[in-house]
Coordinates of C-alpha atoms in Angstrom, one line a residue:
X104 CA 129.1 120.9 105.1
X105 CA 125.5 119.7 105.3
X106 CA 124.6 116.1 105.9
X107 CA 122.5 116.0 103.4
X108 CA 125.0 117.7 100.6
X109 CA 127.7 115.5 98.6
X110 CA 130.7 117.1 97.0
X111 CA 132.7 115.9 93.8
X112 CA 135.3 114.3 95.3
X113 CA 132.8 112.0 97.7
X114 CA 132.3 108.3 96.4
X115 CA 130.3 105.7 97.8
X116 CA 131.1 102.2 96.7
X117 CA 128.2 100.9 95.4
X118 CA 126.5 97.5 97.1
X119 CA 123.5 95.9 96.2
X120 CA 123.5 94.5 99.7
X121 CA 125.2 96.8 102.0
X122 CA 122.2 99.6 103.7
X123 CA 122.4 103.6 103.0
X124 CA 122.6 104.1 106.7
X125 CA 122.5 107.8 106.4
X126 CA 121.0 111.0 104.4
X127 CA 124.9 111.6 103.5
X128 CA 125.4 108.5 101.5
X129 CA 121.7 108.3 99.7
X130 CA 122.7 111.9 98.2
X131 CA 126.4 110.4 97.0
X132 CA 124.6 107.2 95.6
X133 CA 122.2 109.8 93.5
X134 CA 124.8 112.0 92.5
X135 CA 126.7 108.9 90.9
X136 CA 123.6 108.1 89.2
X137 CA 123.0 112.0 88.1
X138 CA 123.4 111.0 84.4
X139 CA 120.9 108.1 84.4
X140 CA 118.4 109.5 86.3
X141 CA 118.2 112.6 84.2
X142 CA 117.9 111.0 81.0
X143 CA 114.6 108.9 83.0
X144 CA 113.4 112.4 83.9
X145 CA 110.5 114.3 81.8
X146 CA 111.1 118.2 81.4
X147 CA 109.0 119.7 83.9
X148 CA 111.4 117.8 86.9
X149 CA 114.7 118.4 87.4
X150 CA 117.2 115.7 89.2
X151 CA 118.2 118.0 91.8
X152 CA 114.6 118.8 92.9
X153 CA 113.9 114.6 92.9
X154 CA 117.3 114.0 94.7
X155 CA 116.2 117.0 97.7
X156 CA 112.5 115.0 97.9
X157 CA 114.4 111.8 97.9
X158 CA 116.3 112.8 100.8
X159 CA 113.6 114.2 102.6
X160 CA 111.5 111.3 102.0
X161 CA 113.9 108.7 103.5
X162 CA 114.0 111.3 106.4
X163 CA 110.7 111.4 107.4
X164 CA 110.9 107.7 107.7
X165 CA 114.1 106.3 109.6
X166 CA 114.1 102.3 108.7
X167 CA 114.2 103.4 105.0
X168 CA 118.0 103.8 106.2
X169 CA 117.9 100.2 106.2
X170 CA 116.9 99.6 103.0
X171 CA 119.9 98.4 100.6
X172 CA 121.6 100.7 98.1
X173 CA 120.6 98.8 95.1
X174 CA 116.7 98.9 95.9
X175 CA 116.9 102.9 96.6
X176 CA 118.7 103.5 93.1
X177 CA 115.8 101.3 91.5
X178 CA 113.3 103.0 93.0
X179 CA 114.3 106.5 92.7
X180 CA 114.7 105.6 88.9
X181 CA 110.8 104.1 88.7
X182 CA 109.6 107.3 90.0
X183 CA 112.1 109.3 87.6
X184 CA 110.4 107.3 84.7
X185 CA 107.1 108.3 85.7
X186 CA 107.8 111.8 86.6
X187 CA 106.3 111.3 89.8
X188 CA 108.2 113.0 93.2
X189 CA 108.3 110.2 96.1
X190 CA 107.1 113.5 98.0
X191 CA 104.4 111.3 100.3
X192 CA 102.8 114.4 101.7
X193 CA 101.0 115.3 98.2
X194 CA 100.1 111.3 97.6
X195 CA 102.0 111.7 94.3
X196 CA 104.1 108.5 95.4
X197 CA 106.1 107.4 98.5
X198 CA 108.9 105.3 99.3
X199 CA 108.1 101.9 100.8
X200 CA 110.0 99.7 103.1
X201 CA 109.7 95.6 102.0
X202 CA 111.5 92.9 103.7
X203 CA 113.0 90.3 101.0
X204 CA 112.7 86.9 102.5
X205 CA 113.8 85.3 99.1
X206 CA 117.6 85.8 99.8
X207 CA 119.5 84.7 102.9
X208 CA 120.0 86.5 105.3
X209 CA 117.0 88.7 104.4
X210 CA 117.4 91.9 104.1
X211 CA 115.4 95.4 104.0
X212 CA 114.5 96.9 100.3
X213 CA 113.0 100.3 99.4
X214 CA 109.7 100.2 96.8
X215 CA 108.1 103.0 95.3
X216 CA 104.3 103.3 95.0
X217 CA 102.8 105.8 93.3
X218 CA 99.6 107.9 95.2
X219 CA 96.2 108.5 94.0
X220 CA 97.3 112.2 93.3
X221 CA 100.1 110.7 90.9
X222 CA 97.8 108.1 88.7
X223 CA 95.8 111.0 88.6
X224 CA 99.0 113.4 87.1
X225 CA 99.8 110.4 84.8
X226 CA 96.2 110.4 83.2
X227 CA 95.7 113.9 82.9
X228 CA 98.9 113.3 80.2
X229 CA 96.1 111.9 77.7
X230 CA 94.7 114.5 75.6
X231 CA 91.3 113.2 76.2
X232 CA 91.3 113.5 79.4
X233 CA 89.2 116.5 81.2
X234 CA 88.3 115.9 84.5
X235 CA 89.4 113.4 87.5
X236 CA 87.5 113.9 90.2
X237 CA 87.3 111.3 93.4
X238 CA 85.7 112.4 96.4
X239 CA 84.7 110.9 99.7
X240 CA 80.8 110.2 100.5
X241 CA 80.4 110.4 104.2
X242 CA 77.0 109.0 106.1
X243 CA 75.5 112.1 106.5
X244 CA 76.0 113.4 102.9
X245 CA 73.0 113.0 100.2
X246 CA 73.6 110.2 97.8
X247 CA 71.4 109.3 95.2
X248 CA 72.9 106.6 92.2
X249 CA 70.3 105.5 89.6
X250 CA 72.3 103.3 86.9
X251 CA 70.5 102.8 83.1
X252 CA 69.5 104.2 80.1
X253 CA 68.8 107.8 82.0
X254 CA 72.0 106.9 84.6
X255 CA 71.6 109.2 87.9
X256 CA 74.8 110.5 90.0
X257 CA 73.8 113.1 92.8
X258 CA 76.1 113.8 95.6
X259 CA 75.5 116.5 97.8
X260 CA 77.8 117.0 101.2
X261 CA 76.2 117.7 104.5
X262 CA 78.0 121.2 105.7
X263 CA 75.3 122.3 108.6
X264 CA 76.8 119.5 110.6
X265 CA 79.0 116.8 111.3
X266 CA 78.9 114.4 108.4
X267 CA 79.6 111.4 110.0
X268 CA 82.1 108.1 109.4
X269 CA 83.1 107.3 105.2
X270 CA 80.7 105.1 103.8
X271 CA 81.6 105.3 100.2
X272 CA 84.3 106.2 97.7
X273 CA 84.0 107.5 93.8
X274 CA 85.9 108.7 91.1
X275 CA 84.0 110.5 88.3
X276 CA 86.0 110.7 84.8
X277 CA 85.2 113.4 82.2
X278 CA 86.3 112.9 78.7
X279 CA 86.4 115.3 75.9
X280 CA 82.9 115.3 74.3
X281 CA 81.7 112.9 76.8
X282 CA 79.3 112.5 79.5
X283 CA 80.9 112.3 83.0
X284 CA 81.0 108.8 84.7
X285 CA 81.4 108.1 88.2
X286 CA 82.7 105.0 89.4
X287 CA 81.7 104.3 93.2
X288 CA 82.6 101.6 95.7
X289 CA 80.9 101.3 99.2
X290 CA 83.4 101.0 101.8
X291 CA 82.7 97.5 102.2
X292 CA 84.0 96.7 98.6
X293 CA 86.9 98.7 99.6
X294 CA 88.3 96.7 103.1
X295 CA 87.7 93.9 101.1
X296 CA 89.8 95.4 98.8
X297 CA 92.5 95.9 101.1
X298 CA 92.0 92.2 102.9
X299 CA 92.8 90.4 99.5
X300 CA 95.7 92.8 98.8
X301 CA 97.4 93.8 102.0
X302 CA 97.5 91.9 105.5
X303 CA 100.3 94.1 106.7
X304 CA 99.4 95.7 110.3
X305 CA 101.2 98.8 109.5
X306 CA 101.7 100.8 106.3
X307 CA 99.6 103.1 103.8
X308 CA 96.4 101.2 104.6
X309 CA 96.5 101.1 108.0
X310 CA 98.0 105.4 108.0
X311 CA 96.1 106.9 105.3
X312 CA 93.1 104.1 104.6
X313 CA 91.3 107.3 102.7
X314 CA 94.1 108.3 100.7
X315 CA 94.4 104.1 99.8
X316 CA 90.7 103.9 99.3
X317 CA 91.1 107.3 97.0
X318 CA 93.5 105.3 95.1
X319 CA 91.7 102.3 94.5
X320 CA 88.4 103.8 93.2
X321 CA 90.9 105.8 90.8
X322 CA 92.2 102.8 89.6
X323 CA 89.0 101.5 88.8
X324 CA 87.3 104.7 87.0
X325 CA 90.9 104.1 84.4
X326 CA 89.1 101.6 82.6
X327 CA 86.9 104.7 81.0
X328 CA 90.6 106.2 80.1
X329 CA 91.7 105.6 76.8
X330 CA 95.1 103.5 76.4
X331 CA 97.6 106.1 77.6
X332 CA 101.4 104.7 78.3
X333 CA 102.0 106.0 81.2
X334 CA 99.2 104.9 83.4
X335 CA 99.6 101.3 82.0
X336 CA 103.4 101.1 82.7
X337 CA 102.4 101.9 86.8
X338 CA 99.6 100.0 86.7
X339 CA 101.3 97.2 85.3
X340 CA 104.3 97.8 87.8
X341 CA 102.0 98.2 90.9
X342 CA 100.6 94.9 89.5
X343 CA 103.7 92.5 89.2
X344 CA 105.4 93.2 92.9
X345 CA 102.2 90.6 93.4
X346 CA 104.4 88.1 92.6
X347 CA 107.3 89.6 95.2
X348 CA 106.7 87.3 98.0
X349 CA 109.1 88.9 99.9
X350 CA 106.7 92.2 100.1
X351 CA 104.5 91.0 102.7
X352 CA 103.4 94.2 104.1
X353 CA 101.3 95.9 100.7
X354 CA 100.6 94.2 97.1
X355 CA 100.0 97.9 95.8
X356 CA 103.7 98.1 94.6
X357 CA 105.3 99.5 91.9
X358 CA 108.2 96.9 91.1
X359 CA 111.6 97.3 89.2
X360 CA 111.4 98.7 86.1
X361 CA 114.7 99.1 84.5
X362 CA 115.3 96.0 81.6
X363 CA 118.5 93.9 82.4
X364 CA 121.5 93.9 79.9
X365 CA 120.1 90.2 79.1
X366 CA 116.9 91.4 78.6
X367 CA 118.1 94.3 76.2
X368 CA 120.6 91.9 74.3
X369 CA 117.6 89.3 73.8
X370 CA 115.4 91.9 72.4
X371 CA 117.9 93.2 70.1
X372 CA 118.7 89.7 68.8
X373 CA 114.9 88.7 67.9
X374 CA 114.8 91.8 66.4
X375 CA 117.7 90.8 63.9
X376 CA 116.7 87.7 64.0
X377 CA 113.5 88.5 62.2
X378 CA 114.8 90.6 59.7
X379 CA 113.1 89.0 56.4
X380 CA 116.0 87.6 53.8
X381 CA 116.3 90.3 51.2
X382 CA 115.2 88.5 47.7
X383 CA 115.9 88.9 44.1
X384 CA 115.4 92.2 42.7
X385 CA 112.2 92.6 40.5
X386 CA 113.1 93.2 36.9
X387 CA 111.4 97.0 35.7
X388 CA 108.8 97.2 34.0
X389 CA 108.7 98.2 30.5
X390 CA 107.5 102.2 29.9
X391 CA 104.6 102.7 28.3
X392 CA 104.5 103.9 25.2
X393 CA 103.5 107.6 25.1
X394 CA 100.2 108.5 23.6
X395 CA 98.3 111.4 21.9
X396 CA 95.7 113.4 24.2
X397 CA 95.8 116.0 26.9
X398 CA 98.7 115.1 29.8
X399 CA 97.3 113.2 32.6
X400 CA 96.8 114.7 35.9
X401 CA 99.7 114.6 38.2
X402 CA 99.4 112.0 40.7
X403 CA 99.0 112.4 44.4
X404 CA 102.0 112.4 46.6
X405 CA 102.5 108.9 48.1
X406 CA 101.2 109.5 52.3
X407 CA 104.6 109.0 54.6
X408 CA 104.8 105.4 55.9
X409 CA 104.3 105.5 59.4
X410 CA 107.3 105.0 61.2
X411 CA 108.2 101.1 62.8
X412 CA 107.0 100.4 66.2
X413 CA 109.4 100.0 69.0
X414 CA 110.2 96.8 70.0
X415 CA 107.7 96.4 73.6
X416 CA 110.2 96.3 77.0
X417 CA 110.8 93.0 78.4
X418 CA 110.2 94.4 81.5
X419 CA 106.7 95.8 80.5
X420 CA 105.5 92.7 78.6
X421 CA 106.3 90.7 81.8
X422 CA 104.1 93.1 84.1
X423 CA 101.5 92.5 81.7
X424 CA 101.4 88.0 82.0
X425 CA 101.9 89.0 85.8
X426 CA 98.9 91.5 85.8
X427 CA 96.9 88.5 84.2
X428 CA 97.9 85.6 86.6
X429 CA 96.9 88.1 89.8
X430 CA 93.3 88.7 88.0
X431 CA 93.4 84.1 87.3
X432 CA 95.0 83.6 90.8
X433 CA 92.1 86.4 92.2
X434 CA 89.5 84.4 90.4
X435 CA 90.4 80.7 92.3
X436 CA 91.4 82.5 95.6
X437 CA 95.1 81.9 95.2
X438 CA 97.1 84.2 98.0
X439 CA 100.5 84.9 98.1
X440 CA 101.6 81.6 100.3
X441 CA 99.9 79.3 97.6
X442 CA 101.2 81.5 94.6
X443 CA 104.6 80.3 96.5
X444 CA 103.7 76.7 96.7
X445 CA 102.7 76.9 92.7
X446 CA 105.9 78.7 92.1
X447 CA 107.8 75.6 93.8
X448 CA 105.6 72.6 92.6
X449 CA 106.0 73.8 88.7
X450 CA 110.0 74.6 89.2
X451 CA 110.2 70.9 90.6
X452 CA 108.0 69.6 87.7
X453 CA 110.0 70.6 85.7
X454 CA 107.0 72.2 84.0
X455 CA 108.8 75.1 82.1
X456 CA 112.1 77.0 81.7
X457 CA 113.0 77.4 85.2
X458 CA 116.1 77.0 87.0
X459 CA 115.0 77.6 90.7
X460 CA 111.9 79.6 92.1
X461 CA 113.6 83.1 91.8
X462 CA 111.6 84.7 89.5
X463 CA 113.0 88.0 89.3
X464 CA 115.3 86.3 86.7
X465 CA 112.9 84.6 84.6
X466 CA 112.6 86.0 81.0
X467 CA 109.4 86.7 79.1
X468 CA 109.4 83.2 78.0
X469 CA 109.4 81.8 81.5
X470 CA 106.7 83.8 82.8
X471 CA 104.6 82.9 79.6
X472 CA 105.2 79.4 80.1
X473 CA 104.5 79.6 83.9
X474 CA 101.4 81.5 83.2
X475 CA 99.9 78.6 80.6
X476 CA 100.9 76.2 83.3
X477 CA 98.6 78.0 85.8
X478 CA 95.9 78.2 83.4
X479 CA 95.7 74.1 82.7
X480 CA 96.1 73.6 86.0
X481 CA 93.2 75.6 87.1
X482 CA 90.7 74.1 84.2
X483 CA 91.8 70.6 85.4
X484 CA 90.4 71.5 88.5
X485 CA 87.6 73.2 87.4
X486 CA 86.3 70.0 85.1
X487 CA 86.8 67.7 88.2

């Protein structure tokens, strides 16, 4: 029997500390979670095709054997929810190694991230969308940019000789009865980019830097994209694992996406909780009398109601406070050490609803509360 191949009657006992250690026991763990991760899935992947990439992927790099069961699990399921394969060789996503130095002793975890090539899948799902298109401007292609009312975007590639080093990086985003428009950053915008977000010495920035800098001009030509939910729910994922202090090596993460029990049996009671009292009954009205003339027009059929919003994810609505306390900490030149040291000075403040500094438990409330903390905090200063 292959390594790599689990039969029926193989069970691993699942740990949320213990490592996968081997090809063998990742496929077991996945086959356990068959049910859950095909019900994640959209229809164009299957689970066995993910679980065979999954494999491969934790292959290709060796320490991801490390990594605890619990994390792999998580992550395979965020890239099942996107429909994005952590395949690493297409730059649709990739499996990440993070060290967790908020539990003792610290231990290993596996992250998925998605690629420029799969935010670029995810917004080609709006119907809007025609045309993605980032390219690479080297130093001895012919660039000409003229921005106004008559806006100029020329790019013309040197192919008689060697083009030189990168110098620039742009995305141009088509829309359906739209003008295209290209979003550039000079390389310059893009280290510094990376500086503020990564001070790892190995990983995606330091092994693909073009592919990373591909992905960051992407991420900036979205803002032309109308809402779509897919590209929000990675962005906003990719966002929060800011707030992972224990991912020292990349802040372009996608974190855990799957809502806790708690989170589901909180949402479910605010929903019955709001429920509106039903109240007396109106008393009918009294028919008209009927009257002589020619029969009135039927009336219009009533338009269906639209049908009641879902209640929003826990899980997404906290991405979303954490995507706006990166951009407030960006803005004050917080890093991840002195998010830390805010993290401990509120908890021992008592400021808000916290029991200890772990925040992957705290609620939507907590984060809200931290995050209005943060924001008084940073206009006291301002108005000294």
């Amino acid at each position: 029997m292959s390594e790599t191949t689990a039969t029926k009657q193989e069970v691993v006992e699942y740990s949320k500390t213990k490592p996968i250690t081997s090809p063998k026991t990742a496929r077991v763990l996945f086959e356990q979670m068959a049910q859950e991760f095909k019900m994640a899935l959209p229809r164009h992947l299957t689970a066995e095709r993910m679980f065979r990439i999954g494999v491969n992927a934790l292959q290709r790099n060796p320490e991801l054997f490390q990594c605890t069961q619990a994390s792999l699990l998580d992550a395979m399921m965020t890239a099942c929810q996107l429909g994005l394969p952590p395949d690493g060789v297409l730059g649709r996503g990739y499996f990440i190694v993070f060290k967790n130095r908020r539990v003792s002793p610290e231990r290993k975890e596996v992250k998925f991230i998605p690629g420029y090539q799969g935010l670029i899948d995810l917004a080609y799902r709006h119907p809007k969308t025609k045309r993605i298109q980032p390219r690479i401007v080297y130093e001895n292609d012919y660039l000409k940019v003229e921005y106004g009312s008559k806006p100029k975007f020329i790019h013309r590639p040197e192919l008689k000789k060697d083009r030189g080093k990168p110098i620039a990086y742009y995305c141009e985003v088509e829309l359906e009865g739209a003008n295209p428009v290209p979003e550039l950053m000079p390389i310059g915008d893009v280290v510094k980019h990376k500086n503020r977000f990564s001070r790892a010495k190995s990983g995606p920035w330091e092994t693909d830097f073009n592919a990373m800098a591909l992905k960051t001009v992407v991420r900036q030509a979205f803002k032309w994209i109308p809402a779509c939910v897919e590209v929000d729910e990675a962005l906003a994922q990719e966002d929060a694992l800011v707030f992972d202090a224990t991912a020292t090596e990349v802040a372009d993460q996608i974190a855990e996406s799957r809502p806790s029990e708690l989170d589901d049996l909180a949402t479910r009671l605010e929903a019955e909780s709001e429920e509106p009292e039903p109240g007396p009954e109106p008393e009918p009205e009294p028919e008209p009398e009927p009257q002589e003339g020619p029969e009135p027009e039927p009336e219009p059929e009533p338009e269906p109601e639209p049908s009641p919003k879902a209640k929003p994810n826990p899980k997404t609505e906290i991405m979303k406070i954490q995507s706006r306390i990166l951009n407030m900490l960006g803005q004050h030149g917080v890093d991840s050490n002195g998010f830390d040291d805010l993290i401990d000075k509120a908890v021992k403040q008592k400021s808000f609803p916290a029991n200890d500094n772990n925040t992957k438990d705290w609620s939507v409330d907590t984060w809200a509360a931290f995050e209005k903390w943060l924001q008084k905090r940073f206009d006291a200063k301002s108005a000294e």
